Tab-separated table of C-alpha atoms and ligand atoms in Angstrom:
chain	number	residue	atom	x	y	z
A	1	MET	CA	97.981	58.162	108.860
A	2	ILE	CA	100.670	60.698	107.948
A	3	GLU	CA	99.023	64.061	108.560
A	4	HIS	CA	99.258	66.504	105.694
A	5	ASN	CA	99.642	69.560	107.914
A	6	HIS	CA	99.329	70.766	111.478
A	7	PRO	CA	100.720	73.684	113.492
A	8	ILE	CA	104.067	73.350	115.278
A	9	LEU	CA	103.270	74.236	118.893
A	10	ASP	CA	105.196	73.647	122.097
A	11	VAL	CA	105.492	74.869	125.662
A	12	ALA	CA	106.476	78.394	124.557
A	13	GLU	CA	103.028	79.012	123.027
A	14	GLU	CA	101.388	77.516	126.133
A	15	GLU	CA	103.356	79.863	128.394
A	16	ALA	CA	102.486	82.853	126.200
A	17	VAL	CA	98.762	82.082	126.447
A	18	ILE	CA	98.965	81.632	130.223
A	19	ARG	CA	100.853	84.935	130.537
A	20	VAL	CA	98.067	86.770	128.687
A	21	LEU	CA	95.301	84.999	130.626
A	22	ARG	CA	96.927	85.988	133.909
A	23	SER	CA	97.290	89.598	132.721
A	24	ARG	CA	93.474	89.662	132.292
A	25	HIS	CA	93.977	91.688	129.132
A	26	LEU	CA	92.524	89.455	126.448
A	27	ALA	CA	91.466	91.874	123.697
A	28	GLN	CA	93.691	94.004	121.449
A	29	GLY	CA	96.496	95.522	123.516
A	30	ALA	CA	100.222	95.320	124.142
A	31	GLU	CA	100.673	91.840	122.630
A	32	VAL	CA	99.042	92.937	119.372
A	33	ALA	CA	101.317	95.994	119.266
A	34	GLY	CA	104.285	93.682	119.907
A	35	LEU	CA	103.279	91.307	117.128
A	36	GLU	CA	102.912	94.249	114.760
A	37	SER	CA	106.425	95.477	115.389
A	38	ASP	CA	107.881	91.937	115.193
A	39	PHE	CA	106.027	91.354	111.926
A	40	ALA	CA	107.103	94.653	110.345
A	41	ALA	CA	110.718	93.860	111.239
A	42	ARG	CA	110.461	90.366	109.811
A	43	VAL	CA	108.955	91.544	106.505
A	44	GLY	CA	111.135	94.661	106.315
A	45	VAL	CA	108.421	97.323	106.166
A	46	SER	CA	107.657	100.379	108.293
A	47	HIS	CA	104.098	99.458	109.287
A	48	SER	CA	102.114	96.376	110.064
A	49	VAL	CA	98.493	96.223	111.192
A	50	ALA	CA	97.162	93.043	112.801
A	51	VAL	CA	93.584	92.030	112.057
A	52	ALA	CA	91.207	89.118	112.617
A	53	ASN	CA	92.112	87.075	109.526
A	54	GLY	CA	93.702	87.213	106.083
A	55	THR	CA	90.397	87.838	104.306
A	56	VAL	CA	89.501	91.027	106.167
A	57	ALA	CA	93.134	92.095	105.775
A	58	ILE	CA	92.515	92.267	101.998
A	59	GLU	CA	89.123	93.951	102.445
A	60	ILE	CA	90.521	96.606	104.772
A	61	GLY	CA	93.566	97.184	102.566
A	62	LEU	CA	91.324	97.727	99.536
A	63	GLN	CA	89.057	100.038	101.534
A	64	SER	CA	92.044	102.034	102.721
A	65	LEU	CA	92.761	102.836	99.050
A	66	GLY	CA	89.134	103.764	98.407
A	67	ILE	CA	88.638	100.801	96.048
A	68	GLY	CA	84.938	99.966	95.782
A	69	PRO	CA	81.910	99.973	93.485
A	70	GLY	CA	82.743	100.591	89.826
A	71	ASP	CA	86.374	99.477	90.238
A	72	GLU	CA	87.960	96.319	88.839
A	73	VAL	CA	90.777	94.386	90.474
A	74	VAL	CA	92.727	91.730	88.552
A	75	VAL	CA	93.240	88.538	90.568
A	76	PRO	CA	94.376	84.972	89.868
A	77	SER	CA	91.705	82.289	89.710
A	78	LEU	CA	94.061	79.633	91.071
A	79	SER	CA	93.848	80.855	94.667
A	80	PHE	CA	91.756	80.478	97.768
A	81	ILE	CA	88.368	82.056	97.051
A	82	ALA	CA	89.046	84.678	99.752
A	83	THR	CA	91.177	86.655	97.275
A	84	ALA	CA	88.167	87.257	95.003
A	85	ASN	CA	85.563	87.426	97.761
A	86	ALA	CA	87.441	90.259	99.478
A	87	VAL	CA	87.300	92.291	96.262
A	88	ARG	CA	83.594	91.660	95.910
A	89	ARG	CA	82.919	92.377	99.601
A	90	VAL	CA	84.148	95.950	99.153
A	91	GLY	CA	81.838	96.322	96.145
A	92	ALA	CA	84.507	96.078	93.432
A	93	THR	CA	84.663	93.449	90.664
A	94	PRO	CA	87.335	90.743	90.572
A	95	VAL	CA	88.604	90.066	87.046
A	96	PHE	CA	90.426	86.762	86.675
A	97	ALA	CA	93.739	86.381	84.862
A	98	ASP	CA	95.630	83.223	83.961
A	99	ILE	CA	98.814	81.890	85.545
A	100	ASP	CA	102.355	81.115	84.512
A	101	PRO	CA	102.328	77.284	84.430
A	102	LYS	CA	105.829	77.124	85.956
A	103	THR	CA	105.345	79.279	89.066
A	104	TYR	CA	101.523	78.872	89.289
A	105	CYS	CA	101.373	82.635	89.970
A	106	LEU	CA	99.840	85.409	87.818
A	107	SER	CA	101.028	85.694	84.213
A	108	ALA	CA	101.830	89.336	83.448
A	109	ALA	CA	100.728	88.898	79.809
A	110	SER	CA	97.347	87.589	80.892
A	111	VAL	CA	96.984	90.366	83.462
A	112	GLU	CA	97.767	92.972	80.824
A	113	SER	CA	95.025	91.614	78.574
A	114	ARG	CA	92.486	92.044	81.406
A	115	VAL	CA	93.280	95.692	82.215
A	116	THR	CA	90.502	98.176	81.346
A	117	SER	CA	89.810	101.809	82.153
A	118	ARG	CA	88.112	100.612	85.356
A	119	THR	CA	91.060	98.596	86.679
A	120	ARG	CA	92.514	100.001	89.905
A	121	ALA	CA	94.740	97.241	91.233
A	122	ILE	CA	96.343	93.839	90.714
A	123	ILE	CA	96.432	91.318	93.543
A	124	ALA	CA	99.428	89.004	93.143
A	125	VAL	CA	99.071	85.803	95.169
A	126	HIS	CA	102.310	84.065	96.186
A	127	LEU	CA	100.742	80.683	95.620
A	128	TYR	CA	102.027	77.713	97.651
A	129	GLY	CA	104.733	80.107	98.948
A	130	HIS	CA	106.397	80.813	95.585
A	131	PRO	CA	106.627	84.574	94.986
A	132	ALA	CA	104.751	86.002	92.025
A	133	ASP	CA	107.001	87.991	89.660
A	134	VAL	CA	106.640	91.304	91.457
A	135	ASP	CA	109.179	92.957	89.117
A	136	VAL	CA	107.123	92.455	85.965
A	137	LEU	CA	103.783	92.987	87.697
A	138	GLY	CA	105.123	96.082	89.471
A	139	ALA	CA	106.366	97.529	86.156
A	140	LEU	CA	102.961	96.862	84.573
A	141	CYS	CA	101.269	98.672	87.467
A	142	ASP	CA	103.651	101.636	87.154
A	143	GLU	CA	103.005	101.919	83.388
A	144	SER	CA	99.243	101.654	83.757
A	145	GLY	CA	98.737	103.702	86.930
A	146	LEU	CA	97.608	100.671	88.945
A	147	VAL	CA	98.350	99.558	92.470
A	148	LEU	CA	100.226	96.308	93.138
A	149	ILE	CA	98.862	94.411	96.130
A	150	GLU	CA	100.464	91.216	97.430
A	151	ASP	CA	98.222	88.517	98.875
A	152	SER	CA	101.006	86.922	100.898
A	153	ALA	CA	98.688	84.623	102.886
A	154	GLN	CA	100.809	81.650	101.782
A	155	GLY	CA	104.078	83.549	101.435
A	156	LEU	CA	105.559	83.959	104.916
A	157	GLY	CA	109.237	82.941	104.716
A	158	ALA	CA	109.496	83.584	100.955
A	159	SER	CA	111.471	86.360	99.296
A	160	TRP	CA	112.116	87.872	95.864
A	161	ARG	CA	115.538	89.323	95.067
A	162	GLY	CA	116.458	89.095	98.744
A	163	LYS	CA	113.430	91.084	99.974
A	164	SER	CA	110.656	89.343	101.858
A	165	VAL	CA	107.319	88.986	100.156
A	166	GLY	CA	104.955	91.538	101.643
A	167	SER	CA	107.455	94.368	101.073
A	168	HIS	CA	107.082	94.782	97.300
A	169	GLY	CA	103.527	96.032	96.766
A	170	ARG	CA	101.754	99.195	97.923
A	171	PHE	CA	100.462	96.993	100.693
A	172	ALA	CA	100.413	93.261	101.355
A	173	THR	CA	98.294	90.927	103.405
A	174	PHE	CA	99.158	87.798	105.361
A	175	SER	CA	97.034	85.067	106.919
A	176	LEU	CA	97.946	83.488	110.239
A	177	TYR	CA	95.319	80.742	109.936
A	178	ALA	CA	96.089	77.425	111.641
A	179	THR	CA	97.620	75.791	108.545
A	180	LYS	CA	99.957	78.661	107.638
A	181	ASN	CA	103.767	78.795	108.066
A	182	ALA	CA	103.206	80.739	111.305
A	183	THR	CA	99.839	80.809	113.020
A	184	THR	CA	97.655	82.485	115.599
A	185	GLY	CA	94.751	80.083	114.971
A	186	GLU	CA	92.893	82.781	113.068
A	187	GLY	CA	94.641	86.025	112.238
A	188	GLY	CA	95.870	88.357	109.550
A	189	VAL	CA	98.335	91.195	109.040
A	190	ILE	CA	98.554	94.115	106.611
A	191	THR	CA	102.094	95.295	105.833
A	192	THR	CA	102.972	98.577	104.107
A	193	ASP	CA	105.529	101.353	103.883
A	194	ASP	CA	102.717	103.868	103.378
A	195	PRO	CA	101.835	105.564	106.687
A	196	GLU	CA	98.453	106.690	105.378
A	197	ILE	CA	97.359	103.172	104.455
A	198	ALA	CA	98.493	101.954	107.874
A	199	GLU	CA	96.567	104.690	109.648
A	200	ARG	CA	93.390	104.082	107.655
A	201	ALA	CA	93.668	100.333	108.203
A	202	ARG	CA	93.985	100.851	111.966
A	203	SER	CA	90.868	102.952	111.873
A	204	LEU	CA	88.892	100.629	109.590
A	205	ARG	CA	89.619	97.539	111.714
A	206	SER	CA	87.847	99.149	114.627
A	207	HIS	CA	84.543	100.604	113.394
A	208	GLN	CA	85.793	104.063	112.586
A	209	SER	CA	83.963	104.535	109.283
A	210	ARG	CA	85.467	107.286	107.173
A	211	PHE	CA	85.550	108.812	103.716
A	212	VAL	CA	88.413	107.463	101.627
A	213	GLY	CA	88.638	108.467	98.000
A	214	ARG	CA	85.130	108.803	96.628
A	215	SER	CA	82.978	106.945	99.110
A	216	LEU	CA	82.265	106.246	102.738
A	217	GLN	CA	84.095	103.133	103.851
A	218	VAL	CA	81.807	101.376	106.301
A	219	ALA	CA	84.044	99.768	108.875
A	220	THR	CA	83.767	96.674	111.012
A	221	ASN	CA	85.323	94.994	114.031
A	222	ALA	CA	88.321	93.106	112.654
A	223	ARG	CA	90.587	93.271	115.673
A	224	MET	CA	93.010	90.541	116.730
A	225	THR	CA	93.139	89.532	120.401
A	226	ASP	CA	96.193	89.632	122.670
A	227	LEU	CA	95.813	85.869	123.154
A	228	GLN	CA	96.312	85.291	119.450
A	229	ALA	CA	99.082	87.865	119.143
A	230	ALA	CA	101.050	86.258	121.982
A	231	ILE	CA	100.953	82.927	120.130
A	232	GLY	CA	101.934	84.692	116.910
A	233	ARG	CA	105.000	86.282	118.487
A	234	VAL	CA	106.295	82.885	119.587
A	235	GLN	CA	105.555	81.470	116.138
A	236	LEU	CA	107.511	84.266	114.451
A	237	SER	CA	110.465	83.653	116.762
A	238	LYS	CA	110.459	80.015	115.537
A	239	LEU	CA	109.921	80.829	111.871
A	240	ASP	CA	113.574	80.513	110.797
A	241	TRP	CA	113.994	76.962	111.997
A	242	MET	CA	110.524	75.978	110.807
A	243	GLN	CA	111.480	77.291	107.339
A	244	GLU	CA	114.797	75.396	107.497
A	245	GLY	CA	112.767	72.254	108.103
A	246	ARG	CA	110.566	72.940	105.085
A	247	HIS	CA	113.613	73.545	102.875
A	248	ARG	CA	115.324	70.377	104.083
A	249	LEU	CA	112.209	68.330	103.257
A	250	ALA	CA	111.843	70.033	99.850
A	251	ALA	CA	115.444	69.148	98.962
A	252	VAL	CA	114.834	65.486	99.826
A	253	TYR	CA	111.636	65.389	97.748
A	254	GLU	CA	113.417	67.068	94.850
A	255	ARG	CA	116.148	64.435	94.962
A	256	TYR	CA	114.059	61.296	95.380
A	257	LEU	CA	110.700	61.867	93.680
A	258	GLY	CA	110.549	60.040	90.345
A	259	PRO	CA	110.296	61.496	86.837
A	260	ASP	CA	106.527	60.927	86.513
A	261	VAL	CA	105.756	63.977	88.632
A	262	THR	CA	106.805	67.610	88.181
A	263	THR	CA	108.348	69.044	91.338
A	264	PRO	CA	108.040	72.768	92.241
A	265	TYR	CA	109.907	75.260	90.077
A	266	VAL	CA	111.910	77.911	91.921
A	267	ALA	CA	112.643	81.105	89.966
A	268	PRO	CA	116.274	82.316	90.182
A	269	GLU	CA	115.108	85.505	91.969
A	270	ALA	CA	113.068	83.547	94.525
A	271	VAL	CA	113.401	81.890	97.884
A	272	HIS	CA	110.394	79.572	98.056
A	273	GLY	CA	108.414	79.672	101.289
A	274	TYR	CA	107.216	76.051	100.782
A	275	HIS	CA	103.867	76.697	102.410
A	276	GLN	CA	102.850	73.757	100.228
A	277	TYR	CA	104.998	71.241	98.393
A	278	THR	CA	102.880	70.895	95.286
A	279	ILE	CA	103.676	68.363	92.591
A	280	ARG	CA	101.977	67.937	89.256
A	281	THR	CA	100.991	64.906	87.196
A	282	PRO	CA	98.501	64.337	84.386
A	283	ASP	CA	97.520	61.058	86.057
A	284	ARG	CA	96.380	62.509	89.375
A	285	GLU	CA	93.810	59.805	90.053
A	286	SER	CA	96.450	57.048	90.252
A	287	LEU	CA	98.716	59.185	92.406
A	288	ILE	CA	95.875	59.903	94.839
A	289	GLY	CA	95.043	56.195	94.927
A	290	ARG	CA	98.623	55.350	95.919
A	291	LEU	CA	98.726	58.090	98.587
A	292	GLU	CA	95.439	56.930	100.097
A	293	ALA	CA	96.489	53.272	100.106
A	294	ALA	CA	99.679	54.243	101.968
A	295	GLY	CA	97.838	56.454	104.503
A	296	VAL	CA	99.512	59.649	103.304
A	297	GLY	CA	97.591	62.883	103.911
A	298	TYR	CA	97.493	65.161	100.882
A	299	ALA	CA	95.527	68.163	99.670
A	300	ILE	CA	94.386	69.631	96.385
A	301	TYR	CA	94.699	73.400	96.038
A	302	TYR	CA	92.434	74.106	94.256
A	303	PRO	CA	90.145	71.524	92.680
A	304	THR	CA	87.859	74.239	91.274
A	305	PRO	CA	89.478	77.479	90.104
A	306	ILE	CA	87.568	80.482	91.417
A	307	HIS	CA	86.246	81.535	87.996
A	308	LEU	CA	84.496	78.159	87.686
A	309	THR	CA	82.848	78.248	91.128
A	310	GLU	CA	79.118	78.935	91.302
A	311	THR	CA	79.740	82.387	92.744
A	312	TYR	CA	81.821	83.600	89.812
A	313	VAL	CA	81.199	81.338	86.825
A	314	ALA	CA	78.870	83.667	84.946
A	315	ALA	CA	81.322	86.519	84.849
A	316	ASN	CA	84.365	85.027	83.218
A	317	ASP	CA	85.896	83.395	80.187
A	318	ARG	CA	88.289	80.456	80.050
A	319	LEU	CA	91.726	80.371	81.664
A	320	PRO	CA	93.478	77.397	80.009
A	321	GLU	CA	96.633	77.174	82.157
A	322	THR	CA	94.675	77.579	85.390
A	323	GLU	CA	92.151	74.912	84.382
A	324	THR	CA	94.824	72.369	83.398
A	325	VAL	CA	96.918	72.951	86.506
A	326	SER	CA	93.947	72.644	88.845
A	327	ASN	CA	93.323	69.150	87.418
A	328	GLU	CA	96.915	68.002	87.922
A	329	VAL	CA	98.253	69.344	91.240
A	330	VAL	CA	98.610	67.513	94.565
A	331	SER	CA	100.207	68.959	97.705
A	332	LEU	CA	102.316	66.585	99.818
A	333	PRO	CA	103.110	66.917	103.542
A	334	ILE	CA	105.891	69.456	104.200
A	335	ARG	CA	105.223	70.337	107.835
A	336	PRO	CA	108.539	70.955	109.617
A	337	ASP	CA	108.069	68.024	112.024
A	338	LEU	CA	107.623	65.391	109.296
A	339	THR	CA	110.034	62.586	110.226
A	340	ASP	CA	112.519	60.960	107.807
A	341	GLU	CA	110.506	57.768	108.074
A	342	GLU	CA	107.248	59.550	107.229
A	343	GLN	CA	108.846	61.356	104.307
A	344	GLY	CA	110.285	58.060	103.061
A	345	ALA	CA	106.773	56.590	103.068
A	346	VAL	CA	105.418	59.604	101.137
A	347	ILE	CA	108.167	59.283	98.518
A	348	ALA	CA	107.622	55.528	98.167
A	349	ALA	CA	103.880	56.102	97.650
A	350	VAL	CA	104.410	58.805	95.024
A	351	ASN	CA	106.987	56.705	93.168
A	352	GLY	CA	104.798	53.606	93.331
A	353	GLU	CA	107.560	51.572	94.976
A	354	GLY	CA	106.595	48.098	96.117
A	355	GLU	CA	103.572	47.910	93.814
B	401	PLP	C1	95.851	83.012	99.039
B	401	PLP	C2	94.981	83.259	100.237
B	401	PLP	N1	94.370	84.445	100.358
B	401	PLP	C3	93.599	84.739	101.419
B	401	PLP	C4	93.399	83.819	102.426
B	401	PLP	C5	92.465	84.170	103.545
B	401	PLP	O1	93.038	84.076	104.798
B	401	PLP	P1	92.139	83.703	106.078
B	401	PLP	O2	91.774	82.265	105.971
B	401	PLP	O3	93.060	83.995	107.221
B	401	PLP	O4	90.958	84.600	106.056
B	401	PLP	C6	94.027	82.577	102.359
B	401	PLP	C7	93.841	81.582	103.432
B	401	PLP	O5	93.838	80.415	103.264
B	401	PLP	C8	94.828	82.270	101.228
B	401	PLP	O6	95.438	81.089	101.098
C-alpha cells in the first residue's frame, strides 16, 4: 500500500521530545514561546500565538475581534467543516459562498453577493495549499468595511506575490495537525500584525474571559504544550526541504499525468504549498477503482461540501461550482518522502497504464 500521507519525523523530533521530558516542563513555557517567534519569522508577521489546534485558533481569532451573535461571516463551503463550525461556536452565522473552479478557493463575485448589513468578516481558505486571491478579497473587505481572515490551515509553505500566506489578512490561522505540511500532532497558530489581537488571543487561550466589542468573550483552555512546540520547532526548521520535495513531486505529476485528469492550477501570483495534490476528473469512480486496484492511498477533500452537511443544509442555497468540484476531485500522495518508484506507480494507476 502506498500511503497517502504521513508526517516526516526523524531523530531530531525524538531528541526534542526527550529534551522537554527531561526539563520536566511539559505545559506551555519556553518551547511554546520559541515556536511562536520561529513561526512569526517564517510567516513574516510581528505576532504569533500558539494554541491547541487550528479550530480553536479560528474561534479565538474571531472572539478577539468581538465577532459573535448577530454577526455573519462569509466562508467557503469547500473546506474542512472546522471553518464553519468555528464561526458557529462563537455564536455568529457562517454564510457560504461559491468557489473559483480553477483555484478551488473563494470566488470574490460570489462573496460579494453574500454580503449583508450583518457581515463582519470573510474567511479565505487556502485550499489544498493554493492561496486564495487575497488581493481581490482584501479590496472587497476594504470597500465594504469587513475584516479579511485567512484560514491558512492548509497553506504553510504557500505565498502570494512573494509574501507568505498568513500575512495578508487582519489575522490568520494555521493548523499543525498530524497531516499538515508541518506538525505538532495537534496544534494551531494565530498570526497577526495587530498587537491588540495578539494580546487578546493570548488572554482568551488561557481562561481570561474579557469584554471585547459588545459582549463578554467566555474563554477556554486552548494552550499548546512545550512537548508539541518542541516538535513544531524541528518541523519548521525542516519545512524548506519538505516543501522542495512537494514541489519536485508536483512537477513530475504535472509532466506525466495524462490528459484525462485536470492537474492543479497555479495562479501567476502564487507559490503553491501543495498540502494536497488534487486532480479532477468527471469519471472519479473509475479513477478511484484504478487507484484501489494498484494499492495507492488517496483522499477526497471534501465529498460533502459543508452547506450540504446535516449541520448546515437548512440554511443555504445551491453553490454550483462547489457541488461539481466536490464530485470530481481526488488527492494523490505528495508527502515529501514518496519514492520515485511509488510515484511511478501512482502515475501508472491514474493513467490506466497496463490495463
Ligand atoms: C481548512 C481547515 N481549517 C481548519 C482546520 C482545523 O484545524 P485542526 O484540525 O487543527 O483543528 C483544518 C484542519 O484540517 C483545515 O483543513
